[in-house]
Coordinates of C-alpha atoms in Angstrom, one line a residue:
Chain A
M1 CA -1.2 -34.8 -131.2
N2 CA -4.7 -33.7 -130.7
L3 CA -5.2 -36.4 -128.1
I4 CA -2.1 -35.3 -126.2
R5 CA -3.3 -31.7 -126.3
E6 CA -6.7 -32.9 -125.1
I7 CA -5.2 -34.8 -122.2
W8 CA -3.0 -31.8 -121.3
Q9 CA -6.0 -29.5 -121.4
S10 CA -8.1 -31.8 -119.3
I11 CA -5.5 -31.5 -116.6
V12 CA -4.5 -27.9 -117.0
R13 CA -7.4 -25.7 -117.9
R14 CA -5.9 -22.3 -117.5
D15 CA -5.1 -19.8 -120.2
P16 CA -1.4 -19.6 -121.3
L17 CA 0.9 -18.1 -118.8
S18 CA 1.9 -15.4 -121.1
T19 CA -1.5 -13.7 -120.3
D20 CA -2.5 -12.0 -117.1
K21 CA -5.6 -14.2 -117.0
G22 CA -3.4 -17.3 -117.3
K23 CA -1.2 -16.1 -114.5
S24 CA -4.2 -15.6 -112.2
E25 CA -5.8 -18.9 -113.1
L26 CA -2.6 -20.8 -112.5
V27 CA -3.1 -19.8 -108.8
F28 CA -6.8 -20.1 -108.2
L29 CA -7.6 -23.1 -110.4
N30 CA -4.9 -25.1 -108.7
V31 CA -5.7 -26.8 -105.3
W32 CA -2.0 -26.7 -104.2
L33 CA -1.3 -23.1 -105.3
H34 CA -4.5 -21.4 -104.4
I35 CA -3.4 -20.9 -100.8
H36 CA -1.4 -18.1 -102.5
P37 CA -3.1 -14.9 -103.6
A38 CA -3.0 -14.3 -107.3
K39 CA -1.1 -11.1 -106.7
V40 CA 1.3 -10.2 -104.0
K41 CA 2.7 -6.9 -102.8
K42 CA 6.2 -6.1 -103.9
E43 CA 7.2 -5.3 -100.3
H44 CA 6.3 -8.8 -99.1
L45 CA 8.7 -10.3 -101.6
R46 CA 11.6 -8.5 -100.0
F47 CA 13.8 -10.9 -98.2
K48 CA 14.6 -8.3 -95.6
Y49 CA 11.0 -8.1 -94.3
T50 CA 10.4 -11.8 -93.5
F51 CA 13.7 -13.5 -94.2
Y52 CA 11.3 -16.2 -95.7
L53 CA 11.5 -17.9 -92.3
G54 CA 8.0 -19.3 -92.5
F55 CA 8.6 -20.9 -95.8
I56 CA 12.0 -22.2 -94.7
T57 CA 10.4 -23.8 -91.6
F58 CA 7.7 -25.4 -93.8
F59 CA 10.4 -26.7 -96.2
L60 CA 12.3 -28.2 -93.3
F61 CA 9.1 -29.9 -92.2
L62 CA 8.8 -31.4 -95.7
I63 CA 12.4 -32.6 -95.5
L64 CA 11.6 -34.2 -92.1
V65 CA 8.6 -36.0 -93.4
T66 CA 10.3 -37.4 -96.5
T67 CA 13.5 -38.5 -94.7
G68 CA 11.4 -39.7 -91.7
I69 CA 9.3 -42.0 -93.9
A70 CA 12.5 -43.3 -95.5
L71 CA 14.0 -44.0 -92.1
M72 CA 10.9 -45.8 -90.9
C73 CA 11.6 -48.5 -93.5
Y74 CA 14.5 -49.7 -91.4
Y75 CA 13.5 -48.9 -87.9
R76 CA 11.8 -51.2 -85.4
P77 CA 10.6 -49.5 -82.2
Y78 CA 11.5 -52.3 -79.7
P79 CA 14.5 -52.0 -77.4
P80 CA 16.6 -55.0 -78.6
M81 CA 16.0 -54.0 -82.2
A82 CA 16.0 -50.2 -82.2
Y83 CA 19.7 -49.6 -81.5
Q84 CA 20.7 -52.4 -83.8
D85 CA 18.6 -50.8 -86.6
M86 CA 20.4 -47.5 -85.9
K87 CA 23.7 -49.3 -86.3
D88 CA 22.5 -50.8 -89.5
L89 CA 21.5 -47.3 -90.7
Q90 CA 25.0 -46.1 -89.8
F91 CA 26.9 -48.9 -91.5
V92 CA 25.1 -51.2 -93.8
V93 CA 22.2 -49.2 -95.4
F94 CA 23.0 -47.3 -98.6
M95 CA 22.9 -43.6 -97.8
G96 CA 21.6 -44.5 -94.3
P97 CA 24.0 -42.1 -92.4
F98 CA 23.2 -39.3 -94.9
L99 CA 19.4 -39.6 -94.5
R100 CA 19.7 -39.9 -90.7
A101 CA 21.9 -36.8 -90.7
M102 CA 19.4 -34.9 -92.9
H103 CA 16.6 -35.8 -90.5
R104 CA 18.6 -34.8 -87.5
W105 CA 20.0 -31.5 -88.8
A106 CA 16.7 -30.5 -90.4
A107 CA 15.0 -31.1 -87.0
H108 CA 17.6 -28.8 -85.3
A109 CA 17.2 -26.2 -88.0
M110 CA 13.5 -26.3 -87.7
V111 CA 13.6 -25.5 -84.0
V112 CA 15.9 -22.5 -84.9
C113 CA 13.7 -21.3 -87.7
V114 CA 10.5 -21.6 -85.8
F115 CA 12.0 -19.5 -83.1
L116 CA 13.5 -16.9 -85.5
H117 CA 10.1 -16.7 -87.3
M118 CA 8.4 -16.0 -84.0
C119 CA 10.9 -13.2 -83.3
R120 CA 10.3 -11.7 -86.7
V121 CA 6.6 -11.7 -86.2
F122 CA 7.0 -10.2 -82.8
Y123 CA 9.4 -7.4 -83.8
T124 CA 7.3 -6.4 -86.7
G125 CA 4.2 -6.4 -84.4
S126 CA 2.4 -8.7 -86.8
Y127 CA 0.6 -10.5 -84.0
K128 CA -1.7 -7.5 -83.5
K129 CA -5.3 -7.3 -84.5
P130 CA -6.5 -9.0 -86.7
R131 CA -3.8 -11.6 -86.5
Q132 CA -4.0 -12.4 -82.8
F133 CA -5.3 -15.9 -83.2
N134 CA -2.7 -16.9 -85.8
W135 CA 0.0 -16.0 -83.3
V136 CA -1.6 -18.5 -80.9
V137 CA -1.6 -21.1 -83.6
G138 CA 2.0 -20.3 -84.2
V139 CA 2.9 -20.8 -80.5
L140 CA 1.1 -24.2 -80.6
L141 CA 3.2 -25.1 -83.7
L142 CA 6.4 -24.1 -81.8
L143 CA 5.3 -26.5 -79.0
L144 CA 4.6 -29.3 -81.5
T145 CA 8.0 -28.7 -83.1
L146 CA 9.6 -29.2 -79.6
G147 CA 7.4 -32.2 -78.9
L148 CA 8.4 -33.8 -82.2
S149 CA 12.1 -33.2 -81.4
F150 CA 11.7 -34.6 -77.9
T151 CA 9.8 -37.8 -79.0
G152 CA 12.3 -38.3 -81.8
Y153 CA 15.2 -38.1 -79.4
L154 CA 14.3 -41.4 -77.6
L155 CA 14.0 -43.5 -80.8
P156 CA 17.8 -44.2 -81.4
W157 CA 17.8 -45.9 -77.9
D158 CA 21.3 -44.8 -77.2
Q159 CA 22.6 -43.3 -73.9
L160 CA 21.8 -39.7 -74.9
A161 CA 18.2 -40.8 -75.8
Y162 CA 17.6 -42.8 -72.7
W163 CA 18.8 -40.2 -70.2
A164 CA 17.3 -37.2 -72.0
I165 CA 13.9 -38.9 -71.9
T166 CA 14.4 -40.1 -68.3
V167 CA 15.1 -36.5 -67.2
G168 CA 12.4 -35.0 -69.4
T169 CA 9.6 -37.3 -68.3
N170 CA 10.6 -36.9 -64.6
I171 CA 10.3 -33.1 -65.1
G172 CA 6.7 -33.7 -66.3
G173 CA 6.2 -35.8 -63.2
Y174 CA 6.6 -32.7 -61.1
A175 CA 3.5 -31.1 -62.5
P176 CA 1.0 -30.7 -59.7
L177 CA -1.9 -33.1 -59.3
V178 CA -1.7 -34.9 -62.7
G179 CA 2.1 -35.1 -63.0
G180 CA 2.5 -38.6 -61.9
Q181 CA -0.4 -40.0 -64.0
L182 CA 0.8 -37.9 -67.0
K183 CA 4.2 -39.4 -66.8
E184 CA 2.8 -43.0 -66.5
L185 CA 0.5 -42.4 -69.4
L186 CA 3.4 -41.1 -71.5
L187 CA 5.8 -43.9 -70.6
G188 CA 3.2 -46.7 -70.4
G189 CA 5.0 -47.7 -67.3
H190 CA 7.1 -46.4 -64.4
T191 CA 10.5 -46.1 -66.1
V192 CA 11.7 -45.5 -69.6
G193 CA 11.4 -49.0 -71.2
E194 CA 9.9 -50.8 -74.1
A195 CA 6.4 -49.4 -73.5
A196 CA 7.8 -45.9 -73.5
L197 CA 9.6 -46.5 -76.8
I198 CA 6.6 -47.6 -78.7
R199 CA 4.5 -44.8 -77.3
F200 CA 7.1 -42.2 -78.2
Y201 CA 7.3 -43.8 -81.7
V202 CA 3.5 -43.5 -82.2
L203 CA 3.6 -39.9 -81.0
H204 CA 6.6 -39.1 -83.2
V205 CA 5.4 -40.7 -86.5
A206 CA 1.6 -40.4 -86.2
V207 CA 0.0 -38.3 -83.6
L208 CA 2.2 -35.2 -83.5
P209 CA 2.8 -35.0 -87.3
S210 CA -1.0 -35.2 -87.9
L211 CA -1.5 -32.3 -85.4
M212 CA 1.3 -30.4 -87.1
I213 CA -0.2 -30.7 -90.5
L214 CA -3.7 -29.8 -89.3
L215 CA -2.4 -26.7 -87.5
T216 CA -0.2 -25.7 -90.4
I217 CA -3.2 -25.7 -92.6
V218 CA -5.0 -23.4 -90.2
H219 CA -1.9 -21.2 -89.9
F220 CA -1.5 -20.7 -93.7
W221 CA -5.3 -20.3 -94.2
R222 CA -5.4 -17.6 -91.5
I223 CA -2.6 -15.6 -93.1
R224 CA -4.9 -15.1 -96.1
K225 CA -8.0 -14.6 -94.0
D226 CA -6.3 -12.0 -91.8
G227 CA -5.5 -9.9 -94.9
G228 CA -2.2 -11.4 -96.1
L229 CA 1.2 -10.6 -94.6
S230 CA 1.4 -7.5 -92.4
R231 CA 2.6 -4.4 -94.2
P232 CA 6.0 -3.2 -93.2
T233 CA 5.5 -0.3 -90.8
W234 CA 7.4 2.1 -93.1
K235 CA 4.7 1.4 -95.7
L236 CA 1.8 2.0 -93.4
R237 CA -0.1 5.1 -94.4
P238 CA -1.4 7.4 -91.8
N239 CA -5.0 6.5 -91.0
K240 CA -7.3 8.3 -93.3
T241 CA -10.5 8.5 -91.2
E242 CA -12.9 8.5 -94.1
A243 CA -11.5 6.1 -96.7
L244 CA -14.6 4.3 -97.9
V245 CA -15.1 1.4 -100.3
T246 CA -18.1 0.2 -102.1
I247 CA -19.1 -3.4 -101.9
G248 CA -21.2 -5.0 -104.5
A249 CA -21.1 -7.1 -107.7
P250 CA -20.2 -4.9 -110.7
A251 CA -23.2 -6.2 -112.6
E252 CA -25.6 -4.8 -110.2
V253 CA -27.0 -1.3 -110.7
A254 CA -26.8 -0.1 -107.1
P255 CA -23.9 -0.9 -104.8
L256 CA -24.8 -3.1 -101.9
K257 CA -23.1 -1.1 -99.2
T258 CA -20.4 1.5 -98.5
V259 CA -18.1 0.7 -95.7
A260 CA -14.8 2.0 -94.2
A261 CA -11.8 0.7 -96.0
S262 CA -9.5 -1.6 -94.2
T263 CA -6.2 0.1 -93.6
D264 CA -4.2 -3.1 -93.5
K265 CA -5.8 -5.0 -96.3
T266 CA -3.5 -5.9 -99.1
Y267 CA -5.8 -6.3 -102.0
G268 CA -9.2 -7.7 -103.0
L269 CA -9.4 -11.4 -102.5
M270 CA -11.4 -12.2 -105.6
E271 CA -9.6 -9.9 -107.9
V272 CA -10.0 -10.6 -111.6
V273 CA -7.7 -9.1 -114.1
T274 CA -9.8 -7.2 -116.4
G275 CA -12.7 -5.2 -115.2
K276 CA -13.4 -4.1 -111.7
P277 CA -12.8 -6.3 -108.7
I278 CA -15.9 -7.9 -107.3
F279 CA -15.8 -7.2 -103.7
E280 CA -13.5 -4.4 -102.8
T281 CA -12.0 -1.7 -104.8
V282 CA -8.3 -1.4 -104.9
T283 CA -6.7 2.0 -105.2
P284 CA -4.5 2.6 -108.3
E285 CA -1.4 2.9 -106.1
E286 CA -2.1 -0.4 -104.5
E287 CA -2.6 -2.0 -108.0
E288 CA 0.8 -0.6 -108.9
D289 CA 2.3 -2.0 -105.7
A290 CA 1.3 -5.6 -106.5
V291 CA 2.8 -8.2 -108.9
F292 CA 1.5 -11.5 -110.0
S293 CA 2.5 -14.4 -107.7
Y294 CA 3.6 -16.2 -110.9
P295 CA 6.4 -15.9 -111.4
Y296 CA 7.6 -13.4 -108.8
A297 CA 6.5 -15.1 -105.6
F298 CA 6.8 -18.7 -106.8
F299 CA 10.3 -18.1 -108.1
R300 CA 11.5 -16.8 -104.8
E301 CA 9.8 -19.7 -102.9
A302 CA 11.5 -22.2 -105.3
I303 CA 14.8 -20.5 -104.5
A304 CA 14.1 -20.7 -100.8
L305 CA 13.2 -24.4 -101.1
M306 CA 16.4 -25.2 -103.1
V307 CA 18.6 -23.3 -100.7
T308 CA 17.0 -25.0 -97.7
V309 CA 17.3 -28.5 -99.2
T310 CA 20.8 -28.1 -100.5
G311 CA 21.9 -26.4 -97.3
I312 CA 20.7 -29.4 -95.2
M313 CA 22.2 -31.8 -97.7
A314 CA 25.5 -30.1 -97.6
I315 CA 25.6 -30.1 -93.8
S316 CA 24.6 -33.7 -93.7
F317 CA 27.3 -34.6 -96.2
F318 CA 30.0 -33.4 -93.9
F319 CA 28.5 -34.0 -90.5
H320 CA 26.8 -37.2 -89.5
A321 CA 24.3 -37.4 -86.8
P322 CA 25.9 -38.7 -83.6
L323 CA 25.0 -42.0 -82.1
E324 CA 26.2 -42.9 -78.6
E325 CA 26.5 -46.2 -76.8
L326 CA 23.5 -48.5 -76.3
A327 CA 21.1 -47.2 -73.6
N328 CA 22.2 -48.4 -70.2
S329 CA 19.8 -47.8 -67.4
A330 CA 22.4 -48.4 -64.8
K331 CA 25.0 -45.9 -65.9
T332 CA 24.1 -42.2 -66.3
P333 CA 26.6 -40.4 -68.5
N334 CA 28.3 -37.5 -66.7
P335 CA 27.2 -34.9 -67.4
A336 CA 23.9 -36.1 -68.8
K337 CA 22.6 -33.4 -71.1
A338 CA 19.3 -32.9 -72.9
P339 CA 19.3 -31.8 -76.5
W340 CA 20.6 -28.2 -76.8
Y341 CA 17.3 -26.5 -77.1
F342 CA 16.2 -28.0 -73.8
L343 CA 19.5 -27.2 -72.0
G344 CA 18.1 -23.8 -70.9
L345 CA 15.3 -25.8 -69.3
Q346 CA 17.8 -28.2 -67.8
E347 CA 19.8 -25.3 -66.4
L348 CA 16.6 -24.0 -64.7
V349 CA 15.8 -27.6 -63.5
S350 CA 19.2 -27.9 -61.9
H351 CA 18.1 -25.1 -59.5
S352 CA 14.6 -26.3 -58.8
A353 CA 12.6 -29.1 -60.5
L354 CA 9.2 -27.6 -59.8
L355 CA 9.9 -23.9 -60.3
G356 CA 12.4 -24.4 -63.2
G357 CA 10.9 -27.4 -64.8
V358 CA 7.2 -26.8 -64.5
V359 CA 6.3 -23.3 -63.3
A360 CA 8.7 -21.3 -65.4
P361 CA 8.1 -23.0 -68.7
A362 CA 4.3 -23.2 -68.2
L363 CA 4.3 -19.4 -67.4
M364 CA 6.5 -18.8 -70.5
V365 CA 4.1 -20.6 -72.7
L366 CA 1.0 -19.0 -71.2
V367 CA 2.5 -15.5 -71.6
L368 CA 3.6 -16.2 -75.2
I369 CA 0.1 -17.4 -76.1
A370 CA -1.5 -14.4 -74.3
I371 CA 0.8 -11.7 -75.8
P372 CA -1.6 -10.5 -78.6
Y373 CA -4.3 -10.2 -76.0
L374 CA -2.2 -8.6 -73.3
D375 CA -0.5 -6.1 -75.6
R376 CA -3.3 -3.5 -76.0
N377 CA -1.2 -1.0 -77.9
P378 CA -2.5 -0.9 -81.4
S379 CA 0.6 0.6 -83.0
R380 CA 3.0 -1.6 -84.9
R381 CA 5.7 1.1 -85.1
P382 CA 8.8 0.3 -83.1
A383 CA 9.0 3.8 -81.7
D384 CA 5.6 3.3 -80.0
R385 CA 6.5 -0.1 -78.6
K386 CA 9.8 0.4 -76.8
L387 CA 8.9 -1.3 -73.5
I388 CA 7.5 -4.5 -75.0
L389 CA 10.3 -4.7 -77.5
W390 CA 12.8 -4.5 -74.6
L391 CA 10.8 -7.1 -72.6
F392 CA 10.7 -9.6 -75.5
T393 CA 14.4 -9.0 -76.2
F394 CA 15.1 -9.8 -72.6
F395 CA 13.1 -13.0 -73.0
V396 CA 15.1 -14.0 -76.1
V397 CA 18.4 -13.2 -74.5
A398 CA 17.6 -14.9 -71.3
N399 CA 16.7 -18.1 -73.1
L400 CA 19.9 -17.9 -75.2
V401 CA 22.1 -17.2 -72.1
L402 CA 20.5 -20.2 -70.3
I403 CA 21.1 -22.5 -73.3
V404 CA 24.7 -21.3 -73.7
I405 CA 25.4 -21.9 -70.0
G406 CA 23.8 -25.3 -70.2
T407 CA 25.7 -26.2 -73.4
F408 CA 29.2 -24.8 -72.8
F409 CA 29.5 -24.0 -69.1
R410 CA 28.3 -27.2 -67.5
G411 CA 30.7 -30.1 -66.8
P412 CA 30.6 -33.3 -64.8
G413 CA 28.0 -33.2 -62.0
W414 CA 26.6 -30.1 -63.6
A415 CA 29.4 -28.1 -62.1
F416 CA 30.2 -24.7 -63.6
V417 CA 33.1 -25.4 -66.0
P418 CA 34.1 -22.8 -68.6
P419 CA 34.6 -24.4 -72.1
W420 CA 38.3 -23.4 -72.1
V421 CA 39.0 -25.6 -69.0
H422 CA 39.6 -29.2 -69.6
V423 CA 38.2 -31.5 -66.9
V424 CA 39.4 -35.0 -66.5
S425 CA 36.3 -36.9 -65.3
G426 CA 36.5 -38.3 -61.8
A427 CA 36.5 -42.0 -61.0
E428 CA 33.3 -43.9 -61.7
Chain B
M1 CA -45.6 -34.2 -79.5
N2 CA -46.1 -30.9 -77.9
R3 CA -43.5 -28.2 -77.2
R4 CA -42.9 -29.3 -73.6
D5 CA -42.3 -32.9 -74.6
F6 CA -40.0 -31.9 -77.4
F7 CA -37.8 -29.9 -75.1
S8 CA -37.8 -32.6 -72.4
W9 CA -36.8 -35.3 -74.9
G10 CA -34.4 -33.0 -76.6
T11 CA -32.6 -32.2 -73.3
A12 CA -32.5 -35.8 -72.3
G13 CA -31.1 -36.7 -75.7
F14 CA -28.5 -34.0 -75.5
V15 CA -27.4 -35.1 -72.0
A16 CA -27.3 -38.7 -73.1
L17 CA -25.1 -37.7 -76.1
C18 CA -22.8 -35.7 -74.0
S19 CA -22.4 -38.5 -71.4
G20 CA -21.8 -41.0 -74.2
V21 CA -19.0 -38.9 -75.6
A22 CA -17.5 -38.3 -72.1
V23 CA -17.6 -42.0 -71.3
S24 CA -16.0 -42.8 -74.6
L25 CA -13.2 -40.3 -74.0
G26 CA -12.7 -41.7 -70.6
A27 CA -12.5 -45.2 -72.0
V28 CA -9.8 -44.0 -74.5
V29 CA -7.7 -42.6 -71.7
R30 CA -8.2 -45.8 -69.7
F31 CA -7.2 -47.8 -72.7
L32 CA -3.8 -46.1 -72.6
V33 CA -3.2 -47.2 -69.0
P34 CA -1.7 -50.7 -69.2
D35 CA -3.1 -53.3 -66.9
V36 CA 0.1 -55.4 -67.1
F37 CA 3.5 -53.9 -66.8
Y38 CA 6.4 -55.8 -68.4
E39 CA 8.9 -54.3 -66.1
P40 CA 11.5 -55.8 -63.8
P41 CA 9.8 -57.1 -60.6
Q42 CA 9.8 -55.0 -57.5
V43 CA 10.6 -57.9 -55.3
F44 CA 13.8 -59.8 -56.1
K45 CA 16.6 -61.8 -54.6
I46 CA 20.2 -60.4 -54.7
G47 CA 22.2 -63.4 -53.5
N48 CA 23.7 -64.8 -50.3
P49 CA 24.8 -62.5 -47.4
G50 CA 28.3 -63.7 -47.8
D51 CA 28.5 -62.4 -51.3
F52 CA 28.7 -58.8 -50.1
P53 CA 31.9 -57.3 -48.7
F54 CA 32.2 -55.1 -45.7
G55 CA 33.0 -51.4 -46.3
P56 CA 32.0 -49.7 -49.5
P57 CA 28.5 -50.5 -50.8
T58 CA 28.0 -52.9 -53.7
F59 CA 26.2 -51.4 -56.7
L60 CA 23.7 -53.7 -58.5
A61 CA 23.3 -52.2 -61.9
D62 CA 20.2 -54.0 -63.1
E63 CA 18.3 -53.3 -59.9
K64 CA 19.7 -49.8 -59.4
I65 CA 20.4 -50.3 -55.7
Y66 CA 23.4 -50.0 -53.4
V67 CA 23.8 -52.8 -50.8
F68 CA 25.6 -51.7 -47.7
R69 CA 27.0 -54.2 -45.3
D70 CA 28.4 -52.9 -42.0
R71 CA 30.3 -55.1 -39.6
D72 CA 28.2 -54.1 -36.6
K73 CA 25.0 -52.8 -38.2
G74 CA 24.1 -55.4 -40.8
F75 CA 22.5 -54.9 -44.2
A76 CA 20.8 -51.9 -45.7
V77 CA 19.7 -51.3 -49.3
A78 CA 19.6 -47.8 -50.8
S79 CA 18.0 -46.8 -54.1
A80 CA 20.5 -45.5 -56.7
V81 CA 17.8 -43.4 -58.3
C82 CA 18.2 -39.7 -57.7
T83 CA 15.0 -38.2 -56.2
H84 CA 15.4 -35.1 -58.5
L85 CA 14.9 -36.4 -62.0
G86 CA 15.7 -40.1 -61.9
C87 CA 19.4 -40.3 -62.9
T88 CA 21.5 -43.0 -61.4
V89 CA 23.7 -41.7 -58.6
N90 CA 27.3 -42.8 -58.1
Y91 CA 28.9 -43.6 -54.7
F92 CA 32.4 -42.3 -54.1
Q93 CA 34.4 -44.0 -51.4
S94 CA 36.7 -41.0 -51.2
D95 CA 34.2 -38.7 -49.7
Q96 CA 31.6 -41.4 -48.8
K97 CA 28.8 -39.6 -50.6
F98 CA 26.4 -40.2 -53.5
H99 CA 26.9 -37.8 -56.5
C100 CA 24.2 -37.4 -59.2
P101 CA 25.7 -36.8 -62.6
C102 CA 22.7 -34.9 -64.0
H103 CA 22.3 -31.9 -61.9
G104 CA 25.0 -32.2 -59.2
S105 CA 22.9 -33.3 -56.2
V106 CA 25.0 -34.8 -53.4
F107 CA 23.6 -37.2 -50.8
A108 CA 25.3 -38.3 -47.6
R109 CA 26.0 -41.9 -46.9
G110 CA 22.7 -42.1 -45.0
G111 CA 20.8 -40.7 -48.0
D112 CA 20.2 -37.2 -46.8
V113 CA 20.5 -34.3 -49.3
I114 CA 23.7 -32.3 -48.7
H115 CA 23.7 -30.2 -51.8
G116 CA 21.9 -29.6 -55.0
P117 CA 18.3 -29.6 -56.3
A118 CA 17.2 -33.0 -55.0
P119 CA 14.0 -32.5 -53.0
R120 CA 14.1 -35.7 -50.9
P121 CA 16.7 -38.1 -49.4
L122 CA 17.5 -41.3 -51.3
Q123 CA 15.0 -44.1 -50.6
W124 CA 15.9 -47.2 -48.5
F125 CA 14.2 -50.5 -49.3
E126 CA 13.3 -53.4 -47.0
V127 CA 15.7 -56.3 -47.2
T128 CA 14.9 -59.7 -45.7
V129 CA 16.3 -63.2 -45.7
T130 CA 14.4 -65.9 -47.5
R131 CA 14.2 -69.5 -46.1
A132 CA 16.9 -70.5 -48.4
G133 CA 19.2 -67.9 -46.8
Q134 CA 19.2 -65.5 -49.6
L135 CA 18.8 -61.7 -49.3
Q136 CA 15.5 -60.4 -50.8
V137 CA 14.8 -56.8 -51.6
D138 CA 11.3 -55.3 -51.9
K139 CA 11.2 -51.9 -53.7
D140 CA 7.6 -51.4 -52.8
K141 CA 8.5 -51.3 -49.1
V142 CA 10.3 -48.1 -48.3
V143 CA 11.9 -48.1 -44.9
P144 CA 13.6 -45.4 -42.7
D145 CA 17.3 -45.0 -43.1
S146 CA 17.8 -46.5 -39.7
Y147 CA 16.5 -49.9 -40.9
R148 CA 19.1 -52.6 -40.7
L149 CA 18.9 -56.4 -41.3
M150 CA 21.2 -58.3 -39.0
V151 CA 22.2 -61.7 -40.4

């Protein structure tokens, strides 16, 4: 028994979890958990403030990585094989349709959650100083999410895949100066063919996920370095002009320095449980406001993880991922539609390829990235931000309307057809 | 080594390092551009003139072309690739026009854009007769829509 205890203690060196010290050490002696603070503010645990969208997005990414690796065992990125492997996954691989459905629905859900997460951060004004850069990282993560979706779309090598990628890469070809070369580089040729399939596969399983993981690490790290989650505006105290804190190690006789207290700092980073915190004093009311991450935050994260996984599993149990006919370069389906989150773009493209396909999305991305630097208003209170809230709401609604039009109101030949009208497709 | 030499050599070294990195990056990009394309050939034979009927054009799926044969004007070959975003256009005999299924572009029989987002007319390719009497299309040679091959 002593040996077992010794082994256990060589792995887990913290105090028992019944003590406050143990609860802290669980977090900061563990490489996986120490991205969390030892203590979190109660208000940040409230579902209504964040809807846990960041966590849910991350959990969806985990689902995508695990199911993706499983699918890789049966998939060969070569045109004669790719579609056959999809059919195998549909019909002869144990749990193949289920895993494929999980991968597909988790990907859709991730696009939705990333977007909603962005909306939450915007509406709470959480992109403002000192969190500007993390907003930029977030926009890059949104683009990576879309890039992963897009590259994944070609892999089944069915009609939907083939034509969505044909249209998508041709849009890129309209980019001024470099468009043509960019398209050729992406496709490894002039049309969507075997070279394009292997390139999209490499992007989908190696390049983009690596970038995603690297940027996610930065994104999480910066949350902590920027002072934790932003405080709900109703909790913000009016600025006390002369709130000062003393910096210095408690053992030293004289404090090192007295500086103005951060008004948006959640708690001292290096807080130890007994005795005074090392770097920054925490007011008693702030102390009272915080609880240990274990178990309060971890329990909620575990619930969010379980709800996300079971939700995706339940959907995948009832709805399988669609697979169309084998890709046919001669026959374009009518109407040929991109995945739903690109249908707003396709709607714009149907009016003008250059303006709608290149200029408008490029401007949209640039403005999104620049928001924290363009918005000079320091206040996070909704009452002070009416104009920009309206502008952002317009941006969200415009995107949704375009997607709804592209999805439900466009029929054969991209003609305007309301969903309640049934069109018998014309002769081929 | 004196101060002046140190900075001279230092600058030279820094420039050399930067150019080395730049050249390497350029080589990586160049690596991604294939020297050989395993794609269908741009020049290909499509059969004997007699294989093609008068009237509505013949669609060749693998080559993505429409072959027109008119009684008085001879042969002409149109690209079936929409100039907007590369979807394959369909020819309808009923209105004698090309319709693109992706974004609704409509082209006249002569290839001109009638309607929709397509920025350019459909392309016409050179068609010739080989010594063996077969029709040969060269997709690298774009010709005006008035081009006709009389056989």
